[in-house]
mmCIF file with all atom_site columns, C-alpha atoms in Angstrom:
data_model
loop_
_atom_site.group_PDB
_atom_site.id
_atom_site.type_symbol
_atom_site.label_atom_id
_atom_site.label_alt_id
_atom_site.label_comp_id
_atom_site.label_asym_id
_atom_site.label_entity_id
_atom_site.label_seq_id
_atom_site.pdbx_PDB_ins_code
_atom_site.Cartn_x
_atom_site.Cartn_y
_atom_site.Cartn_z
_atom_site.occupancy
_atom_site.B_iso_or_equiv
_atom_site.pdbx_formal_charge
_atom_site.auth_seq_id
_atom_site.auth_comp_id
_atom_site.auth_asym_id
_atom_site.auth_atom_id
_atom_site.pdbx_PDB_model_num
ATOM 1   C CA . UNK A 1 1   ? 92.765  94.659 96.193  1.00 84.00 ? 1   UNK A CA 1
ATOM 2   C CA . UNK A 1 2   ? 91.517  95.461 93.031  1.00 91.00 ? 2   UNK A CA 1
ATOM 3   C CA . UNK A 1 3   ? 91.748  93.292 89.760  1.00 93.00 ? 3   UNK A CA 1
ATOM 4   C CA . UNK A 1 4   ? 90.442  94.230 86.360  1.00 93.00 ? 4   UNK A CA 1
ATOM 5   C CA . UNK A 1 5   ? 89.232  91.564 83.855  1.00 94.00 ? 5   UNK A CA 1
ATOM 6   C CA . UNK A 1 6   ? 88.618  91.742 79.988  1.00 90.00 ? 6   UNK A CA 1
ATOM 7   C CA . UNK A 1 7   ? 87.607  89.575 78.143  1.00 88.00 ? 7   UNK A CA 1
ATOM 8   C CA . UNK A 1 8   ? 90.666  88.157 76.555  1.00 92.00 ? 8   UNK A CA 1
ATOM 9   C CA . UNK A 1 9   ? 91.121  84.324 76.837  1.00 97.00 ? 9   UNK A CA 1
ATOM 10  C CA . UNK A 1 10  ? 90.593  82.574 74.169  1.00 94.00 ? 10  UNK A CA 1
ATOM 11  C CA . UNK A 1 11  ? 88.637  79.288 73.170  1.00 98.00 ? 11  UNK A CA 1
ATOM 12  C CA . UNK A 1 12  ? 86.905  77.191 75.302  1.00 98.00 ? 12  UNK A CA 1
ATOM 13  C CA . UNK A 1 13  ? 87.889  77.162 79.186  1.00 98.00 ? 13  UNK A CA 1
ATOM 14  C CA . UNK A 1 14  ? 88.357  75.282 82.031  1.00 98.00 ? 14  UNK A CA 1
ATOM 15  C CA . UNK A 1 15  ? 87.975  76.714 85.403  1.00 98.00 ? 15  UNK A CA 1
ATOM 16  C CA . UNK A 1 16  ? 89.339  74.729 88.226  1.00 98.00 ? 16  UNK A CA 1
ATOM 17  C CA . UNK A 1 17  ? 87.212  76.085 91.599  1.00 96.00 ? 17  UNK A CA 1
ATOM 18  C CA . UNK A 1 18  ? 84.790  77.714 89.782  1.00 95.00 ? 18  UNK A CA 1
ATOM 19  C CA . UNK A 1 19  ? 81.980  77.730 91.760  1.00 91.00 ? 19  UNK A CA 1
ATOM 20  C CA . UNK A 1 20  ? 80.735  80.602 94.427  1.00 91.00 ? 20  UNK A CA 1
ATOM 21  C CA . UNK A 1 21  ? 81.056  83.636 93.047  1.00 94.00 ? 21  UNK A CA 1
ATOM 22  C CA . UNK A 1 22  ? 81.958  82.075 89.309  1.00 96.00 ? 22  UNK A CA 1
ATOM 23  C CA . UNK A 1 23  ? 83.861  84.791 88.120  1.00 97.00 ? 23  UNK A CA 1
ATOM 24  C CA . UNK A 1 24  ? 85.438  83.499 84.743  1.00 98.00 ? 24  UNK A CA 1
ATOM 25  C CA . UNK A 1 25  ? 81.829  82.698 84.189  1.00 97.00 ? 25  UNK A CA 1
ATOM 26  C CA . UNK A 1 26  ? 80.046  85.218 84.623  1.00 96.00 ? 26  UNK A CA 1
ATOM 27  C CA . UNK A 1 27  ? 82.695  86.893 81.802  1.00 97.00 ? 27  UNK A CA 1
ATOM 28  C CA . UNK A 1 28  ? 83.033  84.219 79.636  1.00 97.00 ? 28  UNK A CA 1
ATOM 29  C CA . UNK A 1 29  ? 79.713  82.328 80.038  1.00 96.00 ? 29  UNK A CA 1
ATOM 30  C CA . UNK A 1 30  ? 79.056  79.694 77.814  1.00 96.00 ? 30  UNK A CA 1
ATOM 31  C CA . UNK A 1 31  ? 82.328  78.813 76.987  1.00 98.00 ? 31  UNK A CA 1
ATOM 32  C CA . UNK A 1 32  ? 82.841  77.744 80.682  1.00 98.00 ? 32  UNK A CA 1
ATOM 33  C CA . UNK A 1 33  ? 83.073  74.706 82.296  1.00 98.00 ? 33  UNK A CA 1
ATOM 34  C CA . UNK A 1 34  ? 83.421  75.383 86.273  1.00 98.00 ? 34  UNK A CA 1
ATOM 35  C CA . UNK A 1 35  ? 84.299  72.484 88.317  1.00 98.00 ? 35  UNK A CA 1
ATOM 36  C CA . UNK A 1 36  ? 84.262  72.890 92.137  1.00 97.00 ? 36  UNK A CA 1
ATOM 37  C CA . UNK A 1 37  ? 84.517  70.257 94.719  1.00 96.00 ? 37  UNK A CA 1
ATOM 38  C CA . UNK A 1 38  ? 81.923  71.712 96.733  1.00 95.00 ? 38  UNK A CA 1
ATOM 39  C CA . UNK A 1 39  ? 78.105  71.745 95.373  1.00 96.00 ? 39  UNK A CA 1
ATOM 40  C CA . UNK A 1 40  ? 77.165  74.125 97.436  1.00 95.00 ? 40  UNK A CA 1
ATOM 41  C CA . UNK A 1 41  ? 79.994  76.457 96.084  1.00 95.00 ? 41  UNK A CA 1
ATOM 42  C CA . UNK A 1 42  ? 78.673  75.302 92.261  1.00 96.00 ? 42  UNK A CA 1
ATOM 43  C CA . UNK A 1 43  ? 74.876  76.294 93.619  1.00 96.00 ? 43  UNK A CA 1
ATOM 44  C CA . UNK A 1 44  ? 75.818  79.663 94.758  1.00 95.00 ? 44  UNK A CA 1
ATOM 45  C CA . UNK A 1 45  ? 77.238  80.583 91.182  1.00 95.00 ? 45  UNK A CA 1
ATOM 46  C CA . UNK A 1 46  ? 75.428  82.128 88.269  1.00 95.00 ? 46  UNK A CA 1
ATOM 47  C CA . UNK A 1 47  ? 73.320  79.821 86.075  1.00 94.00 ? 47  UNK A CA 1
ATOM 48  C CA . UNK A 1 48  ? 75.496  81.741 82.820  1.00 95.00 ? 48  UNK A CA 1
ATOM 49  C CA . UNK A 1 49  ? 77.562  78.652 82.306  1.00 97.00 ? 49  UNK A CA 1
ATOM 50  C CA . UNK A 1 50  ? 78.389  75.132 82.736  1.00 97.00 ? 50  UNK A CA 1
ATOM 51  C CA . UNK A 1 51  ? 78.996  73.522 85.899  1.00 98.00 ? 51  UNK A CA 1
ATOM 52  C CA . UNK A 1 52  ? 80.460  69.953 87.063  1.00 98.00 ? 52  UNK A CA 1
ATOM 53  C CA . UNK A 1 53  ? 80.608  68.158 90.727  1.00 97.00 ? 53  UNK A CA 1
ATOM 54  C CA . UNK A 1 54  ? 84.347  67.500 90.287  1.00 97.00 ? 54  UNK A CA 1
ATOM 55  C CA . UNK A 1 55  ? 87.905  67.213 92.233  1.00 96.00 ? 55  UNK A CA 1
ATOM 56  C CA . UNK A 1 56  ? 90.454  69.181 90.263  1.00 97.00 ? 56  UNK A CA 1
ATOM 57  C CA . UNK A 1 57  ? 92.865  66.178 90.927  1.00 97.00 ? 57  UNK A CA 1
ATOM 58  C CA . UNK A 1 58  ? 90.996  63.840 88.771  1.00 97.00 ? 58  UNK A CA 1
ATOM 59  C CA . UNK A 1 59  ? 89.185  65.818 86.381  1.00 98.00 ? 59  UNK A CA 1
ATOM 60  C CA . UNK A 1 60  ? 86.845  63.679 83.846  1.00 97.00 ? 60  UNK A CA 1
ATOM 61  C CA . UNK A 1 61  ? 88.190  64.970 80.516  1.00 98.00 ? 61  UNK A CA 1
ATOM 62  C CA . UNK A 1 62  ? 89.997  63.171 78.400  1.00 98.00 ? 62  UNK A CA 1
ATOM 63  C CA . UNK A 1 63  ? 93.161  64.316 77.217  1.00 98.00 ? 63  UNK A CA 1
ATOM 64  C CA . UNK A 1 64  ? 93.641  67.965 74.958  1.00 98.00 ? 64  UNK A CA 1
ATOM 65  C CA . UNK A 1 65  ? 90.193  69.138 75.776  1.00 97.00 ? 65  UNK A CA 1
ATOM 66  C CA . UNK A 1 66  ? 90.623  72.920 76.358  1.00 98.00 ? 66  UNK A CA 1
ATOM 67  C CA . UNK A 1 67  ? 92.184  75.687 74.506  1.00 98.00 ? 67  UNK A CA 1
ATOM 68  C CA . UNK A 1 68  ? 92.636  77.792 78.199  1.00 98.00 ? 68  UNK A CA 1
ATOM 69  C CA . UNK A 1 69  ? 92.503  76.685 81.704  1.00 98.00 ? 69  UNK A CA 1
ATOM 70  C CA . UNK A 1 70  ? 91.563  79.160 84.598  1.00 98.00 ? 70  UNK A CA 1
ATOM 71  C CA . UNK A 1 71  ? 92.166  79.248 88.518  1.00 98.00 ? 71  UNK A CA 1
ATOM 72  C CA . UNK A 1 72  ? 90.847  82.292 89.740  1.00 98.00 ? 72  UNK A CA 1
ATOM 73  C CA . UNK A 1 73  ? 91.909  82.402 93.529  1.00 97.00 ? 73  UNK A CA 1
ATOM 74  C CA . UNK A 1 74  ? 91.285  78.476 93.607  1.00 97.00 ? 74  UNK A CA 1
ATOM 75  C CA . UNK A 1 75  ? 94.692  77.329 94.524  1.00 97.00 ? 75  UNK A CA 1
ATOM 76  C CA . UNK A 1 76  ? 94.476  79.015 98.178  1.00 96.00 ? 76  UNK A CA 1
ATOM 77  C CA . UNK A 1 77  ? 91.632  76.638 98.998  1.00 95.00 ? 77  UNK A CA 1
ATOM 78  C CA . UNK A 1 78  ? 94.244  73.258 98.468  1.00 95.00 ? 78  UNK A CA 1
ATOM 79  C CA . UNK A 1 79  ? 97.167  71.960 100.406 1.00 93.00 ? 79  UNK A CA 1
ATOM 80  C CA . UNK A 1 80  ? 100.741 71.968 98.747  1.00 92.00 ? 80  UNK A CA 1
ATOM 81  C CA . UNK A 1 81  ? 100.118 68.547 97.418  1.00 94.00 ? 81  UNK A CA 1
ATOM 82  C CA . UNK A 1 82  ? 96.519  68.943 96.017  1.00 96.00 ? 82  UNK A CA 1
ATOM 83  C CA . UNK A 1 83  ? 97.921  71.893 94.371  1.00 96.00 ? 83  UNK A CA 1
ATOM 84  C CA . UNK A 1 84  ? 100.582 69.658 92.347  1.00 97.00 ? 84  UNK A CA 1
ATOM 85  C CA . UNK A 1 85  ? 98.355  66.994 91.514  1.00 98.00 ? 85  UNK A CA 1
ATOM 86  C CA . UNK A 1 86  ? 95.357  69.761 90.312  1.00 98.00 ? 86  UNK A CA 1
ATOM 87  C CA . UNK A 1 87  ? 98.426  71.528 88.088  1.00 98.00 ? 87  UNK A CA 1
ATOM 88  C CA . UNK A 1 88  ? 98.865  68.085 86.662  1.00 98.00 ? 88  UNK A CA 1
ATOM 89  C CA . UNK A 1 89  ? 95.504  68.010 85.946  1.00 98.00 ? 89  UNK A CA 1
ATOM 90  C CA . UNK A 1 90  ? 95.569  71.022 84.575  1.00 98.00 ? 90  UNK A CA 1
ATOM 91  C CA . UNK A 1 91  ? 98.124  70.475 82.149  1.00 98.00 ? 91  UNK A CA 1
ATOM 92  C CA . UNK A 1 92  ? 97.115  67.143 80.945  1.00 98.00 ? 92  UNK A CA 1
ATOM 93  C CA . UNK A 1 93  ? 93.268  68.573 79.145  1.00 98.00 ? 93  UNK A CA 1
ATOM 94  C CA . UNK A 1 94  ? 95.130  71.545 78.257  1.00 98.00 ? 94  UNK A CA 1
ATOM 95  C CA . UNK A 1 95  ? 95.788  71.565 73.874  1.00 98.00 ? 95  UNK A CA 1
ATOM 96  C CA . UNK A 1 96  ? 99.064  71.974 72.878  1.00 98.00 ? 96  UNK A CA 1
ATOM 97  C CA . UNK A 1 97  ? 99.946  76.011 72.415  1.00 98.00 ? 97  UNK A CA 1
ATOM 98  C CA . UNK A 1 98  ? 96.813  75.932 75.194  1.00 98.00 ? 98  UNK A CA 1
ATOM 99  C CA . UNK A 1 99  ? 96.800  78.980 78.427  1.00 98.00 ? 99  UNK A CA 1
ATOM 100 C CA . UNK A 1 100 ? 96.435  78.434 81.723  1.00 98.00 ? 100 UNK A CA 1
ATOM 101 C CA . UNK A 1 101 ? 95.958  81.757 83.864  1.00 98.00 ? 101 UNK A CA 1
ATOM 102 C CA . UNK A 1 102 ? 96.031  81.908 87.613  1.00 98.00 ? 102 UNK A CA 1
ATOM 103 C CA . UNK A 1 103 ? 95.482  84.282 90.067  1.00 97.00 ? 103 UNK A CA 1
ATOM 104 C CA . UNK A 1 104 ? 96.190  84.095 93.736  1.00 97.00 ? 104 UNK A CA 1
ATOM 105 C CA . UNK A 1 105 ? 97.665  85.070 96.934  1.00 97.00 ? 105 UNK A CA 1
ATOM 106 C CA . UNK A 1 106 ? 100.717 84.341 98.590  1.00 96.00 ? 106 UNK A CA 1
ATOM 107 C CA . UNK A 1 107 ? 99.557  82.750 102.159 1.00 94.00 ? 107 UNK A CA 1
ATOM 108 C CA . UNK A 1 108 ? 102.811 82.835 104.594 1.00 90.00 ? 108 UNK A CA 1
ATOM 109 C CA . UNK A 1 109 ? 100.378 81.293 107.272 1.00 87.00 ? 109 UNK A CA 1
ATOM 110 C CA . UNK A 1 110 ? 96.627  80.158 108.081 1.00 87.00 ? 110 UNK A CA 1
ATOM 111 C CA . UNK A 1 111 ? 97.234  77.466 110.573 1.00 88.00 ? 111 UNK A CA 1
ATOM 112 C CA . UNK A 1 112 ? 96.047  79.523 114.310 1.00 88.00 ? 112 UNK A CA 1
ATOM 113 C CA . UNK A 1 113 ? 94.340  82.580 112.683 1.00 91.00 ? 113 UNK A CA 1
ATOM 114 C CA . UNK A 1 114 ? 92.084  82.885 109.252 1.00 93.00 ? 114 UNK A CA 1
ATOM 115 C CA . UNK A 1 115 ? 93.437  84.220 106.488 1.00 94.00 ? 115 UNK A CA 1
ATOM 116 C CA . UNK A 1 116 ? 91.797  86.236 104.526 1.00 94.00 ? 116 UNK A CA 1
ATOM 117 C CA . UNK A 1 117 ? 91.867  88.956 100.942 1.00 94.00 ? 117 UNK A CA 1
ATOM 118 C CA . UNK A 1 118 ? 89.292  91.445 100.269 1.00 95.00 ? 118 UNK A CA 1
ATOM 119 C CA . UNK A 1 119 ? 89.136  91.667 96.328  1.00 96.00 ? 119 UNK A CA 1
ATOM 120 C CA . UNK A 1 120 ? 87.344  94.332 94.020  1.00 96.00 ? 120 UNK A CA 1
ATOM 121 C CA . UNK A 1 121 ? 86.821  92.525 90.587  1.00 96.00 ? 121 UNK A CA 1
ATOM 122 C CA . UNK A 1 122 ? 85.992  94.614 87.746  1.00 96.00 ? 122 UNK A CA 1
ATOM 123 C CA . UNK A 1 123 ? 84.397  92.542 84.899  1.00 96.00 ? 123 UNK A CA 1
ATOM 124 C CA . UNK A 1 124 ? 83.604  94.574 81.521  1.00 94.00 ? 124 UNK A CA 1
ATOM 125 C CA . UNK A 1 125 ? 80.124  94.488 82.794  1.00 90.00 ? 125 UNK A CA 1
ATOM 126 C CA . UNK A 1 126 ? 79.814  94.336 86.117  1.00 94.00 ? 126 UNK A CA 1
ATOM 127 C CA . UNK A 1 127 ? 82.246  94.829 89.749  1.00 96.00 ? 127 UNK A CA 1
ATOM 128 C CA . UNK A 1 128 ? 81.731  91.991 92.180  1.00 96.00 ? 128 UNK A CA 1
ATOM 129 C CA . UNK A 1 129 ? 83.162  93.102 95.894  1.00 96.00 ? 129 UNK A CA 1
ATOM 130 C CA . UNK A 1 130 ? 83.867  90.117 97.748  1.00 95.00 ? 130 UNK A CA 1
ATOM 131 C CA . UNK A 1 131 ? 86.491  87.959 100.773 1.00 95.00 ? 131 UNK A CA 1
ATOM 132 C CA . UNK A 1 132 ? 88.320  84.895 100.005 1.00 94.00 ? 132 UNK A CA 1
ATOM 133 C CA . UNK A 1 133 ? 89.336  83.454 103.820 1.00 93.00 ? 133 UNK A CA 1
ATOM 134 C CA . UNK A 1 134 ? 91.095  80.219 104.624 1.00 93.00 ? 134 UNK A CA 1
ATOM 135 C CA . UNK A 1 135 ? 91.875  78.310 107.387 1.00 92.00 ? 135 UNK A CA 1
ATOM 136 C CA . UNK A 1 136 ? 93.810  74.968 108.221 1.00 88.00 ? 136 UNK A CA 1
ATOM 137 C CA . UNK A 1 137 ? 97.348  73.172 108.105 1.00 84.00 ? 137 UNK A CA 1
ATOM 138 C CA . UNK A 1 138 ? 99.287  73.263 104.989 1.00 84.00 ? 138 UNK A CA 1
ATOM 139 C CA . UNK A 1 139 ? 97.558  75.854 103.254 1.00 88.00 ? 139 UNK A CA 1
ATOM 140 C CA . UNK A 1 140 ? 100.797 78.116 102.575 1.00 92.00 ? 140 UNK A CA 1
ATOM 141 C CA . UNK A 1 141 ? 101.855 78.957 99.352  1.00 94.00 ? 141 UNK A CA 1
ATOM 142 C CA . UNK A 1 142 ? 103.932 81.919 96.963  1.00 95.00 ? 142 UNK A CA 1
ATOM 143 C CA . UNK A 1 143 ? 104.150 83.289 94.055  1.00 96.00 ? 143 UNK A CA 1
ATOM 144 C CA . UNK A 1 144 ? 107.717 81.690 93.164  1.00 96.00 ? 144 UNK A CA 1
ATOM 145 C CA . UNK A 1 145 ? 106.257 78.261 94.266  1.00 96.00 ? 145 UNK A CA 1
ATOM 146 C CA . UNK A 1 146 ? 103.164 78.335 92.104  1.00 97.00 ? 146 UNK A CA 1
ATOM 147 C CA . UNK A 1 147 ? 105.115 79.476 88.822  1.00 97.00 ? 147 UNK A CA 1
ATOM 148 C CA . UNK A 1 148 ? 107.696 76.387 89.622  1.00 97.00 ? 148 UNK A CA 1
ATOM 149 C CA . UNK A 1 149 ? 104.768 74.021 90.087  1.00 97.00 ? 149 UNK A CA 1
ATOM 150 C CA . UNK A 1 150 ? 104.147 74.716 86.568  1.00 98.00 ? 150 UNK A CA 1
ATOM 151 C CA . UNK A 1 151 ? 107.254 75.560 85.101  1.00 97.00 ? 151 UNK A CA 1
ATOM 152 C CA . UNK A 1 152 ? 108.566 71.914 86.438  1.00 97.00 ? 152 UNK A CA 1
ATOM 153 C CA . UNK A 1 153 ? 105.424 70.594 84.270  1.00 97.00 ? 153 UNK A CA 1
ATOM 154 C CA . UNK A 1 154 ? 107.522 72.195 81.113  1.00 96.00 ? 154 UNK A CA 1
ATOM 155 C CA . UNK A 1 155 ? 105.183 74.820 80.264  1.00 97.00 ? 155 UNK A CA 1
ATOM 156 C CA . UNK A 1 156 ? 106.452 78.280 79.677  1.00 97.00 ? 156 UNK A CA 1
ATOM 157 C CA . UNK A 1 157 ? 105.544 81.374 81.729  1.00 98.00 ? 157 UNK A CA 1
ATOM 158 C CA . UNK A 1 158 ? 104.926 84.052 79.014  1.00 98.00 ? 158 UNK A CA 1
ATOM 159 C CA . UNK A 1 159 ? 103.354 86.991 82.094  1.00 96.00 ? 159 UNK A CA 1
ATOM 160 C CA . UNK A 1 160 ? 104.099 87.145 85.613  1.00 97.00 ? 160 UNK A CA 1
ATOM 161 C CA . UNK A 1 161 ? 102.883 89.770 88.143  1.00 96.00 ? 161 UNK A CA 1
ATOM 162 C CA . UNK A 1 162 ? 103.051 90.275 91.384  1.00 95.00 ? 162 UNK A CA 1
ATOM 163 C CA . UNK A 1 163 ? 101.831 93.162 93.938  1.00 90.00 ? 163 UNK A CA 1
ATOM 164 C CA . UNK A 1 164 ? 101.164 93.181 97.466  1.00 81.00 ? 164 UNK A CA 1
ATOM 165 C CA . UNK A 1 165 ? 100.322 89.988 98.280  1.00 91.00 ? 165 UNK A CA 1
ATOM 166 C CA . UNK A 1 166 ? 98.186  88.965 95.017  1.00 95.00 ? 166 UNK A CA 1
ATOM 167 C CA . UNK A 1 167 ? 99.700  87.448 91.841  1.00 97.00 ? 167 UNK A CA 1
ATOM 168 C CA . UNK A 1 168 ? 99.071  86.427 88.245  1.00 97.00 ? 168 UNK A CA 1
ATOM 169 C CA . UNK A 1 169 ? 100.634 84.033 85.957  1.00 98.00 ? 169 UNK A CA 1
ATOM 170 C CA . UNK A 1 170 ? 99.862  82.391 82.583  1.00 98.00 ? 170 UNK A CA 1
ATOM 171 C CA . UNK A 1 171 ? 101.718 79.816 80.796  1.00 98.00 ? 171 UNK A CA 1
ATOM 172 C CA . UNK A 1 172 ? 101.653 78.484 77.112  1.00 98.00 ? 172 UNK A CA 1
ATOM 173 C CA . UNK A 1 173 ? 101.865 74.711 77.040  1.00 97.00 ? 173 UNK A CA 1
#
């Protein structure tokens, strides 16, 4: 799957599951903050930006904080209910008339057998070739069900997309 980035978010951003291959920032760089749960995922990122030990169901910012908030292929690493909590999250250090952006996959199953999504990111200066995988209970999760996580959080999807199995969605708070 291919995705294309430019550089087109505005202000200062929060990426939830930033770490390993740190893709929002390595194109927006200093204006990142990356949080990850894993160090090891934070370790394996760039050094281009900012990046915090941290569980994206209690993040350590106060309220307001960012102008945009970022999950790029995060939300397939958390159960159904992590994923609700991290939205609240989300939505909670986000400023009023704030962004958040997501991209993802839908996952039908990953209980018995790993899945897994080849993905050819083009950044303005630079493609990155690399495979998300995932394996365990609870793990499912769709296109229609991420967009009503948020939607039931009263923000307002503005973009939706959705081919083959990948999505994107942003919302204005």
């Amino acid at each position: 799957m291919n995705i294309t980035l430019n550089n087109d978010i505005k202000g200062k951003i929060l990426d939830i599951g930033g770490g390993g291959e740190g893709i929002i920032g390595r194109l927006y760089k200093n204006r990142v903050i990356a949080v990850d749960n894993s160090q090891n995922e934070l370790d394996e990122a760039p050094d281009c930006f900012e990046k915090r030990l941290m569980d994206a169901e209690s993040l350590d910012f106060p309220d307001s904080s960012f102008d945009s908030v970022t999950a790029f292929y995060s939300f397939m690493f958390m159960s159904t209910e992590t994923r609700k909590k991290a939205a609240e999250e989300m939505v909670r250090v986000l400023k009023k008339g704030g962004e958040i952006h997501i991209w993802d996959v839908n996952i039908i199953n990953a209980e018995k057998e790993p899945f897994c999504i080849d993905l050819k990111i083009c950044l303005p200066e630079e493609i990155i070739e690399t495979t998300y995988g995932v394996m365990g209970f609870g793990l499912e999760q769709s296109f229609e069900k991420t967009k009503d996580i948020f939607e039931n959080l009263n923000l307002i999807c503005v973009l939706d997309t959705e081919n083959e199995s990948n999505f994107y969605l942003k919302f204005i708070k």
